[in-house]
Tab-separated table of C-alpha atoms and ligand atoms in Angstrom:
chain	number	residue	atom	x	y	z
A	1	UNK	CA	94.611	-68.096	-81.291
A	2	UNK	CA	96.538	-68.402	-84.545
A	3	UNK	CA	100.162	-67.346	-84.325
A	4	UNK	CA	100.865	-63.953	-85.847
A	5	UNK	CA	103.167	-64.691	-88.799
A	6	UNK	CA	104.596	-61.166	-88.606
A	7	UNK	CA	106.114	-62.022	-85.236
A	8	UNK	CA	108.402	-64.484	-86.991
A	9	UNK	CA	109.544	-62.004	-89.632
A	10	UNK	CA	113.076	-60.644	-89.636
A	11	UNK	CA	113.721	-56.897	-89.215
A	12	UNK	CA	112.793	-54.552	-92.054
A	13	UNK	CA	115.658	-54.265	-94.560
A	14	UNK	CA	117.314	-57.530	-93.417
A	15	UNK	CA	119.637	-58.522	-96.269
A	16	UNK	CA	119.073	-62.047	-97.514
A	17	UNK	CA	121.891	-63.277	-99.679
A	18	UNK	CA	124.423	-65.874	-100.684
A	19	UNK	CA	128.211	-65.855	-100.774
A	20	UNK	CA	131.062	-67.106	-102.972
A	21	UNK	CA	134.774	-66.362	-103.444
A	22	UNK	CA	136.785	-65.714	-106.605
A	23	UNK	CA	139.152	-68.689	-106.559
A	24	UNK	CA	136.341	-71.077	-105.680
A	25	UNK	CA	134.016	-70.297	-108.574
A	26	UNK	CA	135.574	-68.207	-111.343
A	27	UNK	CA	137.944	-70.492	-113.237
A	28	UNK	CA	140.064	-68.955	-116.056
A	29	UNK	CA	142.629	-67.695	-113.525
A	30	UNK	CA	145.003	-66.368	-116.187
A	31	UNK	CA	142.417	-64.896	-118.561
A	32	UNK	CA	142.602	-61.376	-119.978
A	33	UNK	CA	146.033	-60.524	-118.617
A	34	UNK	CA	145.636	-61.740	-115.014
A	35	UNK	CA	148.656	-62.877	-113.031
A	36	UNK	CA	148.805	-66.109	-110.995
A	37	UNK	CA	147.779	-66.158	-107.337
A	38	UNK	CA	149.227	-68.272	-104.548
A	39	UNK	CA	146.246	-70.587	-104.967
A	40	UNK	CA	146.936	-71.132	-108.665
A	41	UNK	CA	150.457	-72.065	-107.713
A	42	UNK	CA	149.559	-74.139	-104.631
A	43	UNK	CA	146.849	-76.177	-106.365
A	44	UNK	CA	149.260	-76.967	-109.209
A	45	UNK	CA	151.819	-78.327	-106.742
A	46	UNK	CA	151.400	-82.122	-106.646
A	47	UNK	CA	149.815	-83.455	-103.461
A	48	UNK	CA	148.401	-80.196	-102.151
A	49	UNK	CA	144.705	-80.687	-102.994
A	50	UNK	CA	142.356	-83.669	-102.948
A	51	UNK	CA	142.469	-85.335	-106.399
A	52	UNK	CA	144.838	-82.569	-107.537
A	53	UNK	CA	141.793	-80.329	-108.081
A	54	UNK	CA	142.594	-76.780	-109.231
A	55	UNK	CA	140.675	-73.590	-109.914
A	56	UNK	CA	141.427	-73.693	-113.634
A	57	UNK	CA	137.755	-74.182	-114.502
A	58	UNK	CA	135.871	-74.416	-111.165
A	59	UNK	CA	132.283	-73.233	-111.840
A	60	UNK	CA	133.358	-71.309	-114.957
A	61	UNK	CA	131.737	-68.256	-113.407
A	62	UNK	CA	134.226	-66.031	-115.252
A	63	UNK	CA	132.300	-66.888	-118.415
A	64	UNK	CA	128.867	-67.589	-116.926
A	65	UNK	CA	128.553	-64.605	-114.596
A	66	UNK	CA	125.517	-63.201	-116.383
A	67	UNK	CA	123.554	-66.436	-116.119
A	68	UNK	CA	124.643	-66.770	-112.508
A	69	UNK	CA	123.239	-63.343	-111.688
A	70	UNK	CA	120.000	-64.330	-113.436
A	71	UNK	CA	119.954	-67.440	-111.241
A	72	UNK	CA	120.376	-65.298	-108.107
A	73	UNK	CA	117.517	-63.083	-109.256
A	74	UNK	CA	115.314	-66.113	-109.887
A	75	UNK	CA	115.932	-67.225	-106.298
A	76	UNK	CA	114.948	-63.770	-105.055
A	77	UNK	CA	118.319	-62.991	-103.443
A	78	UNK	CA	118.602	-59.442	-102.133
A	79	UNK	CA	122.395	-59.508	-101.715
A	80	UNK	CA	125.439	-61.279	-103.120
A	81	UNK	CA	128.781	-61.491	-101.344
A	82	UNK	CA	131.713	-62.186	-103.670
A	83	UNK	CA	135.430	-61.500	-103.688
A	84	UNK	CA	137.667	-59.858	-106.243
A	85	UNK	CA	140.883	-61.473	-107.381
A	86	UNK	CA	143.823	-59.179	-106.585
A	87	UNK	CA	145.994	-60.630	-109.359
A	88	UNK	CA	143.321	-60.098	-112.030
A	89	UNK	CA	143.360	-56.397	-111.197
A	90	UNK	CA	147.065	-55.964	-110.401
A	91	UNK	CA	148.846	-58.902	-112.093
A	92	UNK	CA	152.088	-58.050	-110.271
A	93	UNK	CA	150.296	-57.218	-107.036
A	94	UNK	CA	151.219	-53.527	-107.236
A	95	UNK	CA	151.757	-50.967	-109.989
A	96	UNK	CA	150.203	-51.747	-113.335
A	97	UNK	CA	146.391	-52.037	-113.360
A	98	UNK	CA	144.892	-54.615	-115.700
A	99	UNK	CA	141.799	-52.832	-116.972
A	100	UNK	CA	140.240	-56.037	-118.339
A	101	UNK	CA	140.319	-57.610	-114.884
A	102	UNK	CA	138.664	-54.567	-113.388
A	103	UNK	CA	136.054	-54.549	-116.163
A	104	UNK	CA	134.981	-58.085	-115.255
A	105	UNK	CA	133.939	-56.987	-111.759
A	106	UNK	CA	132.479	-53.735	-113.040
A	107	UNK	CA	130.166	-55.659	-115.386
A	108	UNK	CA	129.241	-58.063	-112.602
A	109	UNK	CA	128.320	-55.205	-110.275
A	110	UNK	CA	126.236	-53.495	-112.970
A	111	UNK	CA	124.344	-56.694	-113.629
A	112	UNK	CA	123.683	-57.258	-109.916
A	113	UNK	CA	122.370	-53.724	-109.490
A	114	UNK	CA	120.256	-54.078	-112.595
A	115	UNK	CA	118.583	-57.092	-110.955
A	116	UNK	CA	118.136	-55.319	-107.619
A	117	UNK	CA	120.824	-57.377	-105.843
A	118	UNK	CA	123.127	-55.537	-103.429
A	119	UNK	CA	126.828	-56.384	-103.870
A	120	UNK	CA	129.048	-57.023	-100.827
A	121	UNK	CA	132.608	-56.989	-102.066
A	122	UNK	CA	135.441	-58.769	-100.225
A	123	UNK	CA	138.907	-57.564	-101.214
A	124	UNK	CA	140.850	-60.549	-99.929
A	125	UNK	CA	139.534	-64.093	-99.884
A	126	UNK	CA	142.913	-65.844	-99.725
A	127	UNK	CA	144.271	-65.453	-103.265
A	128	UNK	CA	147.375	-63.288	-102.819
A	129	UNK	CA	149.166	-62.463	-106.102
A	130	UNK	CA	152.029	-64.963	-106.494
A	131	UNK	CA	154.282	-62.014	-107.415
A	132	UNK	CA	153.774	-60.638	-103.903
A	133	UNK	CA	154.413	-63.996	-102.284
A	134	UNK	CA	157.736	-63.924	-104.090
A	135	UNK	CA	158.442	-60.716	-102.168
A	136	UNK	CA	157.546	-62.308	-98.816
A	137	UNK	CA	153.758	-62.042	-99.031
A	138	UNK	CA	152.105	-61.543	-95.637
A	139	UNK	CA	155.515	-61.735	-93.982
A	140	UNK	CA	156.666	-58.491	-95.621
A	141	UNK	CA	155.610	-55.338	-93.739
A	142	UNK	CA	155.129	-53.546	-97.084
A	143	UNK	CA	152.053	-55.716	-97.662
A	144	UNK	CA	149.990	-53.117	-95.765
A	145	UNK	CA	150.795	-50.536	-98.465
A	146	UNK	CA	150.303	-53.054	-101.262
A	147	UNK	CA	146.869	-53.975	-99.940
A	148	UNK	CA	145.808	-50.338	-99.510
A	149	UNK	CA	146.926	-49.654	-103.095
A	150	UNK	CA	144.853	-52.582	-104.395
A	151	UNK	CA	141.835	-51.509	-102.326
A	152	UNK	CA	142.131	-47.952	-103.596
A	153	UNK	CA	142.008	-49.079	-107.237
A	154	UNK	CA	138.713	-50.810	-106.499
A	155	UNK	CA	137.269	-48.039	-104.329
A	156	UNK	CA	137.898	-45.547	-107.129
A	157	UNK	CA	136.361	-47.786	-109.742
A	158	UNK	CA	133.368	-49.145	-107.843
A	159	UNK	CA	132.489	-47.159	-104.726
A	160	UNK	CA	129.752	-45.306	-106.605
A	161	UNK	CA	128.022	-48.667	-107.028
A	162	UNK	CA	129.299	-50.941	-104.221
A	163	UNK	CA	128.152	-49.778	-100.805
A	164	UNK	CA	129.424	-52.592	-98.603
A	165	UNK	CA	133.110	-53.469	-98.551
A	166	UNK	CA	135.040	-56.106	-96.653
A	167	UNK	CA	138.811	-55.954	-96.234
A	168	UNK	CA	139.783	-59.518	-95.277
A	169	UNK	CA	137.950	-62.814	-95.151
A	170	UNK	CA	138.893	-64.890	-92.095
A	171	UNK	CA	142.440	-63.754	-91.278
A	172	UNK	CA	142.604	-66.593	-88.734
A	173	UNK	CA	142.347	-69.179	-91.503
A	174	UNK	CA	144.928	-67.332	-93.611
A	175	UNK	CA	147.512	-67.647	-90.842
A	176	UNK	CA	146.533	-70.911	-89.142
A	177	UNK	CA	146.099	-72.753	-92.454
A	178	UNK	CA	148.680	-70.884	-94.531
A	179	UNK	CA	151.535	-70.193	-92.103
A	180	UNK	CA	151.155	-72.531	-89.108
A	181	UNK	CA	149.827	-75.868	-90.351
A	182	UNK	CA	150.490	-75.569	-94.075
A	183	UNK	CA	147.179	-77.027	-95.277
A	184	UNK	CA	146.380	-73.906	-97.290
A	185	UNK	CA	148.433	-71.639	-99.560
A	186	UNK	CA	151.240	-70.689	-99.244
A	187	UNK	CA	151.674	-73.919	-97.265
A	188	UNK	CA	154.172	-72.838	-94.588
A	189	UNK	CA	154.542	-74.475	-91.181
A	190	UNK	CA	156.168	-72.042	-88.790
A	191	UNK	CA	155.290	-70.909	-85.313
A	192	UNK	CA	157.680	-67.989	-85.881
A	193	UNK	CA	156.103	-66.803	-89.114
A	194	UNK	CA	152.506	-67.038	-87.910
A	195	UNK	CA	152.486	-64.014	-85.538
A	196	UNK	CA	154.178	-61.893	-88.228
A	197	UNK	CA	151.613	-62.881	-90.846
A	198	UNK	CA	148.824	-62.171	-88.356
A	199	UNK	CA	150.129	-58.744	-87.534
A	200	UNK	CA	150.733	-57.776	-91.157
A	201	UNK	CA	147.246	-58.929	-92.113
A	202	UNK	CA	145.846	-56.645	-89.452
A	203	UNK	CA	148.084	-53.763	-90.510
A	204	UNK	CA	146.900	-54.310	-94.081
A	205	UNK	CA	143.306	-54.299	-92.885
A	206	UNK	CA	143.894	-51.001	-91.077
A	207	UNK	CA	145.654	-49.449	-94.055
A	208	UNK	CA	142.835	-50.477	-96.401
A	209	UNK	CA	140.185	-48.991	-94.101
A	210	UNK	CA	142.181	-45.775	-93.793
A	211	UNK	CA	142.479	-45.538	-97.583
A	212	UNK	CA	138.752	-46.181	-97.855
A	213	UNK	CA	137.943	-43.198	-95.658
A	214	UNK	CA	139.823	-40.972	-98.105
A	215	UNK	CA	138.085	-42.304	-101.201
A	216	UNK	CA	134.909	-44.205	-100.290
A	217	UNK	CA	131.598	-42.869	-99.047
A	218	UNK	CA	129.861	-45.974	-97.800
A	219	UNK	CA	130.599	-48.848	-95.412
A	220	UNK	CA	133.573	-51.043	-94.748
A	221	UNK	CA	134.113	-53.921	-92.301
A	222	UNK	CA	136.064	-57.062	-91.480
A	223	UNK	CA	134.931	-60.698	-91.765
A	224	UNK	CA	136.090	-63.195	-89.148
A	225	UNK	CA	135.307	-66.845	-88.546
A	226	UNK	CA	134.425	-67.504	-84.972
A	227	UNK	CA	133.572	-70.698	-83.224
A	228	UNK	CA	132.428	-70.794	-79.600
A	229	UNK	CA	134.577	-72.930	-77.326
A	230	UNK	CA	132.958	-74.891	-74.521
A	231	UNK	CA	135.065	-76.780	-71.955
A	232	UNK	CA	134.884	-80.565	-72.169
A	233	UNK	CA	135.097	-80.856	-68.377
A	234	UNK	CA	135.473	-78.387	-65.547
A	235	UNK	CA	139.063	-79.505	-64.896
A	236	UNK	CA	141.524	-76.582	-64.604
A	237	UNK	CA	143.406	-77.974	-67.616
A	238	UNK	CA	140.322	-78.068	-69.857
A	239	UNK	CA	139.162	-74.656	-68.672
A	240	UNK	CA	142.572	-73.164	-69.432
A	241	UNK	CA	142.672	-74.893	-72.841
A	242	UNK	CA	139.224	-73.492	-73.658
A	243	UNK	CA	140.287	-69.982	-72.728
A	244	UNK	CA	143.394	-70.332	-74.879
A	245	UNK	CA	141.486	-71.645	-77.884
A	246	UNK	CA	138.905	-68.860	-77.521
A	247	UNK	CA	141.611	-66.157	-77.373
A	248	UNK	CA	143.378	-67.658	-80.385
A	249	UNK	CA	140.407	-68.073	-82.691
A	250	UNK	CA	137.746	-65.656	-81.494
A	251	UNK	CA	139.463	-62.720	-79.830
A	252	UNK	CA	142.709	-62.447	-81.766
A	253	UNK	CA	141.468	-60.487	-84.767
A	254	UNK	CA	138.437	-58.662	-83.380
A	255	UNK	CA	140.389	-57.485	-80.329
A	256	UNK	CA	143.104	-56.150	-82.601
A	257	UNK	CA	140.722	-54.388	-84.998
A	258	UNK	CA	138.232	-53.066	-82.460
A	259	UNK	CA	140.127	-52.767	-79.174
A	260	UNK	CA	143.631	-52.124	-80.539
A	261	UNK	CA	145.341	-54.991	-78.674
A	262	UNK	CA	145.909	-58.721	-78.873
A	263	UNK	CA	144.713	-61.075	-76.135
A	264	UNK	CA	147.629	-61.768	-73.727
A	265	UNK	CA	147.271	-65.555	-74.124
A	266	UNK	CA	148.884	-65.308	-77.573
A	267	UNK	CA	152.245	-64.349	-76.148
A	268	UNK	CA	151.979	-65.804	-72.667
A	269	UNK	CA	150.540	-69.208	-73.424
A	270	UNK	CA	150.596	-69.994	-77.151
A	271	UNK	CA	153.456	-68.439	-79.118
A	272	UNK	CA	155.858	-67.504	-76.332
A	273	UNK	CA	159.105	-66.090	-77.686
A	274	UNK	CA	157.812	-66.383	-81.243
A	275	UNK	CA	155.342	-63.564	-80.521
A	276	UNK	CA	157.181	-60.226	-80.966
A	277	UNK	CA	156.383	-56.892	-79.354
A	278	UNK	CA	154.808	-54.422	-81.770
A	279	UNK	CA	155.133	-50.666	-82.038
A	280	UNK	CA	152.343	-48.393	-80.767
A	281	UNK	CA	151.902	-46.884	-84.214
A	282	UNK	CA	151.063	-50.346	-85.580
A	283	UNK	CA	148.181	-50.637	-83.130
A	284	UNK	CA	147.006	-47.157	-84.100
A	285	UNK	CA	146.931	-48.239	-87.754
A	286	UNK	CA	145.115	-51.502	-86.999
A	287	UNK	CA	142.368	-49.942	-84.885
A	288	UNK	CA	140.164	-48.116	-87.372
A	289	UNK	CA	136.504	-47.349	-87.003
A	290	UNK	CA	134.498	-50.108	-88.687
A	291	UNK	CA	130.968	-49.732	-90.013
A	292	UNK	CA	130.082	-53.384	-89.475
A	293	UNK	CA	131.534	-56.778	-88.743
A	294	UNK	CA	130.897	-59.958	-90.684
A	295	UNK	CA	130.778	-63.285	-88.907
A	296	UNK	CA	131.237	-66.652	-90.572
A	297	UNK	CA	129.792	-69.454	-88.485
A	298	UNK	CA	129.869	-73.185	-89.093
A	299	UNK	CA	130.339	-75.097	-85.853
A	300	UNK	CA	131.417	-75.088	-82.210
A	301	UNK	CA	134.258	-76.790	-80.424
A	302	UNK	CA	134.035	-78.701	-77.149
A	303	UNK	CA	137.594	-78.191	-76.027
A	304	UNK	CA	140.037	-80.224	-73.987
A	305	UNK	CA	143.705	-79.872	-73.101
A	306	UNK	CA	145.922	-81.818	-75.538
A	307	UNK	CA	149.569	-81.735	-76.579
A	308	UNK	CA	148.755	-80.158	-79.971
A	309	UNK	CA	151.330	-77.651	-81.186
A	310	UNK	CA	151.363	-74.808	-80.219
A	311	UNK	CA	147.808	-74.381	-78.868
A	312	UNK	CA	147.743	-77.415	-76.571
A	313	UNK	CA	143.986	-77.697	-77.066
A	314	UNK	CA	141.731	-79.781	-79.274
A	315	UNK	CA	138.086	-80.531	-80.035
A	316	UNK	CA	136.290	-83.553	-78.591
A	317	UNK	CA	133.855	-85.376	-80.834
A	318	UNK	CA	130.371	-85.403	-79.328
A	319	UNK	CA	128.707	-88.769	-78.854
A	320	UNK	CA	125.236	-87.364	-79.459
A	321	UNK	CA	126.297	-84.751	-81.996
A	322	UNK	CA	125.286	-84.648	-85.647
A	323	UNK	CA	128.063	-83.913	-88.095
A	324	UNK	CA	128.344	-82.576	-91.632
A	325	UNK	CA	130.423	-84.148	-94.432
A	326	UNK	CA	133.388	-82.020	-93.402
A	327	UNK	CA	133.203	-83.474	-89.892
A	328	UNK	CA	131.918	-80.324	-88.207
A	329	UNK	CA	129.233	-80.638	-85.551
A	330	UNK	CA	125.856	-79.023	-86.249
A	331	UNK	CA	125.349	-76.698	-83.290
A	332	UNK	CA	123.060	-73.716	-83.982
A	333	UNK	CA	122.909	-72.583	-80.343
A	334	UNK	CA	126.601	-71.710	-80.682
A	335	UNK	CA	125.696	-69.004	-83.204
A	336	UNK	CA	123.318	-67.322	-80.761
A	337	UNK	CA	125.910	-67.611	-77.987
A	338	UNK	CA	128.659	-66.041	-79.975
A	339	UNK	CA	126.553	-63.221	-81.406
A	340	UNK	CA	125.589	-62.289	-77.851
A	341	UNK	CA	129.251	-62.594	-76.799
A	342	UNK	CA	130.359	-60.281	-79.653
A	343	UNK	CA	127.645	-57.752	-78.782
A	344	UNK	CA	128.757	-57.637	-75.143
A	345	UNK	CA	132.477	-57.500	-75.867
A	346	UNK	CA	132.588	-55.154	-78.864
A	347	UNK	CA	129.510	-52.976	-78.397
A	348	UNK	CA	126.783	-54.221	-80.720
A	349	UNK	CA	128.190	-53.125	-84.062
A	350	UNK	CA	125.956	-53.734	-87.072
A	351	UNK	CA	126.626	-57.384	-87.899
A	352	UNK	CA	126.159	-59.548	-90.960
A	353	UNK	CA	126.357	-63.301	-90.943
A	354	UNK	CA	128.625	-63.365	-93.973
A	355	UNK	CA	128.813	-67.175	-94.210
A	356	UNK	CA	126.860	-70.110	-92.842
A	357	UNK	CA	126.155	-73.409	-94.501
A	358	UNK	CA	127.044	-77.066	-94.712
A	359	UNK	CA	128.499	-79.721	-96.976
A	360	UNK	CA	126.303	-82.793	-97.151
A	361	UNK	CA	126.121	-85.683	-99.528
A	362	UNK	CA	123.667	-84.788	-102.272
A	363	UNK	CA	121.847	-87.339	-104.416
A	364	UNK	CA	122.135	-87.022	-108.195
A	365	UNK	CA	119.819	-84.573	-109.891
A	366	UNK	CA	116.495	-86.415	-110.248
A	367	UNK	CA	114.727	-86.617	-113.591
A	368	UNK	CA	112.282	-83.875	-112.699
A	369	UNK	CA	115.267	-81.615	-111.943
A	370	UNK	CA	115.169	-81.837	-108.161
A	371	UNK	CA	118.023	-82.323	-105.703
A	372	UNK	CA	116.687	-83.416	-102.355
A	373	UNK	CA	118.910	-82.053	-99.591
A	374	UNK	CA	116.862	-82.154	-96.399
A	375	UNK	CA	119.895	-82.030	-94.113
A	376	UNK	CA	121.151	-78.758	-95.613
A	377	UNK	CA	117.629	-77.328	-95.429
A	378	UNK	CA	117.425	-78.305	-91.763
A	379	UNK	CA	120.848	-76.787	-91.109
A	380	UNK	CA	119.875	-73.432	-92.618
A	381	UNK	CA	116.529	-73.400	-90.847
A	382	UNK	CA	118.080	-74.043	-87.429
A	383	UNK	CA	120.767	-71.423	-87.897
A	384	UNK	CA	118.326	-68.773	-89.085
A	385	UNK	CA	116.252	-69.521	-86.009
A	386	UNK	CA	119.395	-69.105	-83.877
A	387	UNK	CA	119.947	-65.704	-85.499
A	388	UNK	CA	116.394	-64.691	-84.706
A	389	UNK	CA	117.045	-65.661	-81.082
A	390	UNK	CA	120.108	-63.394	-81.065
A	391	UNK	CA	118.040	-60.546	-82.543
A	392	UNK	CA	115.497	-61.115	-79.764
A	393	UNK	CA	118.366	-60.719	-77.294
A	394	UNK	CA	119.226	-57.315	-78.731
A	395	UNK	CA	121.939	-58.145	-81.301
A	396	UNK	CA	122.024	-55.804	-84.293
A	397	UNK	CA	122.004	-58.394	-87.072
A	398	UNK	CA	121.528	-56.864	-90.506
A	399	UNK	CA	121.727	-59.789	-92.900
A	400	UNK	CA	122.556	-63.409	-93.696
A	401	UNK	CA	124.627	-64.847	-96.561
A	402	UNK	CA	124.351	-68.571	-97.086
A	403	UNK	CA	127.590	-70.377	-97.961
A	404	UNK	CA	127.347	-71.019	-100.755
A	405	UNK	CA	125.345	-70.010	-103.788
A	406	UNK	CA	126.980	-72.758	-105.847
A	407	UNK	CA	128.741	-76.032	-105.189
A	408	UNK	CA	132.354	-75.004	-105.671
A	409	UNK	CA	136.039	-75.633	-105.144
A	410	UNK	CA	136.545	-76.192	-101.418
A	411	UNK	CA	140.216	-75.139	-101.332
A	412	UNK	CA	142.483	-78.101	-100.464
A	413	UNK	CA	139.450	-80.393	-100.323
A	414	UNK	CA	138.859	-79.773	-104.018
A	415	UNK	CA	135.427	-80.510	-105.452
A	416	UNK	CA	134.825	-83.332	-103.001
A	417	UNK	CA	132.606	-81.270	-100.678
A	418	UNK	CA	129.422	-79.611	-101.870
A	419	UNK	CA	128.223	-76.550	-99.928
A	420	UNK	CA	125.930	-75.053	-102.596
A	421	UNK	CA	122.214	-74.430	-102.419
A	422	UNK	CA	122.558	-74.798	-106.190
A	423	UNK	CA	123.985	-78.038	-107.560
A	424	UNK	CA	126.748	-77.756	-110.161
A	425	UNK	CA	127.403	-80.533	-112.640
A	426	UNK	CA	131.142	-80.078	-113.191
A	427	UNK	CA	130.979	-81.959	-116.496
A	428	UNK	CA	128.355	-79.771	-118.140
A	429	UNK	CA	128.396	-76.747	-115.775
A	430	UNK	CA	124.641	-77.088	-115.484
A	431	UNK	CA	123.182	-75.403	-112.391
A	432	UNK	CA	120.203	-76.956	-110.577
A	433	UNK	CA	118.684	-75.297	-107.504
A	434	UNK	CA	118.474	-77.845	-104.696
A	435	UNK	CA	115.429	-78.124	-102.421
A	436	UNK	CA	117.321	-75.930	-99.938
A	437	UNK	CA	117.433	-73.141	-102.539
A	438	UNK	CA	113.680	-73.334	-103.085
A	439	UNK	CA	113.157	-73.333	-99.327
A	440	UNK	CA	115.481	-70.326	-98.960
A	441	UNK	CA	113.615	-68.420	-101.709
A	442	UNK	CA	110.418	-68.856	-99.766
A	443	UNK	CA	112.096	-67.648	-96.553
A	444	UNK	CA	113.278	-64.531	-98.391
A	445	UNK	CA	109.888	-63.911	-99.940
A	446	UNK	CA	108.166	-64.086	-96.539
A	447	UNK	CA	110.919	-62.164	-94.637
A	448	UNK	CA	111.499	-65.270	-92.593
A	449	UNK	CA	107.898	-65.982	-91.637
A	450	UNK	CA	108.026	-69.336	-93.446
A	451	UNK	CA	111.115	-70.598	-91.608
B	501	LGS	O1	134.542	-72.431	-98.589
B	501	LGS	C1	134.908	-71.894	-97.385
B	501	LGS	C2	133.920	-72.219	-96.309
B	501	LGS	C3	133.535	-73.639	-96.084
B	501	LGS	O2	133.656	-73.845	-94.659
B	501	LGS	C4	135.073	-70.380	-97.432
B	501	LGS	O3	135.856	-69.968	-98.513
B	501	LGS	C5	135.709	-69.901	-96.158
B	501	LGS	O4	135.575	-68.498	-96.081
B	501	LGS	C6	135.208	-70.584	-94.884
B	501	LGS	O5	136.313	-70.874	-94.077
B	501	LGS	N1	134.496	-71.835	-95.040
B	501	LGS	C7	134.314	-72.800	-94.115
B	501	LGS	N2	134.715	-72.751	-92.902
B	501	LGS	C8	134.409	-73.688	-91.899
B	501	LGS	C9	135.409	-73.691	-90.819
B	501	LGS	C10	135.059	-74.730	-89.792
B	501	LGS	C11	136.257	-75.035	-89.001
B	501	LGS	C12	136.121	-76.298	-88.272
B	501	LGS	C13	137.469	-76.796	-87.915
B	501	LGS	C14	137.343	-78.106	-87.252
B	501	LGS	C15	138.630	-78.850	-87.315
């Protein structure tokens, strides 16, 4: 009997989309009265990014936004996840609103809606106004009020048109990369600062959700990156290291936002005396009702005990694993595992996969305008299948955003890694959909039956 293609379809209303972030695609960071962000400053500090790459031009999306929306429409995208740049809207971080910055996002949203594409707006994708960093940034408790003020400006301007809001993108990366290991802006390396930045990020998240409930009428959530941890061996040391790594990366932020507490490993095993006690009212602010969670998934980690600071755990490279250009193992089963884990631990909240994708070497654009990227296509196919498995196991998955719509600026790695389903020629800014984009269009058109 022929297989019923409907059986392979995703749920009705499943949102098929693609994601980007302001600093990675927009360029023109100081245009129309914007202020600098910590990423403008960091990338212009010698030695901080591969090849000294900056976001000064990036994909020139600030000027090409209309064509980019037309491109999304031509691919049949139903949703687009993007972030707004805080320092375009509030050049000093607080106070004076720069109307021209706000207008840019207002026009973008109108154009998306005109093409039938649902916007998912992320308030913070790592580009803190430099003016606020000068006042202590995420280390200053006032940042919760600053962030709620910024959110409120956007809620008032756009909530009639934007129905899905995200407070923070990947707070774990903000603190681990920005305050502990220094690979990302603002480039600090302090075990003592990291818990404070973590806690203020979560207070800011809570304050922004609270402000949303007063102004907004739709949905708001939090996006985290999670990565399942599997023990390398069953030794007590590896098992303990795995538990530690899992608490640090996977439970830290979701436990705070949804359960109103941090996992005890943070104080007892990882940060020790550097982890302060926090007031009850802070936890009350952090734990707000969320309408959905967003999960960014790229890889897993097979974990062993090491002497790494301060986690004392590290990933073991897998002999039989396949790896992407960023050195991350391709492991789709991990996505199913962690979606089921999140459902069981946090109560099956509506969930979006807000990022998933891979950097692979891409051949040059062929004469007939094709970019053959079979590895990326395979990656997306396997991960979408893993999502379908999680749906079959009862997880409430509402949508999928591929990372990324365009090749773009991969933070400290500069332009050296290409994640796009659309190729960008950085010399001419020409966009060329790769084979993976054509494949994805077909998946969208058939609600997943063609996967
Ligand atoms: O471009 C970023 C993508 C690419 O890979 C995006 O802006 C971020 O939101 C997100 O963090 N992204 C990303 N994450 C992959 C993290 C994998 C971590 C593996 C660490 C192994 C050492």
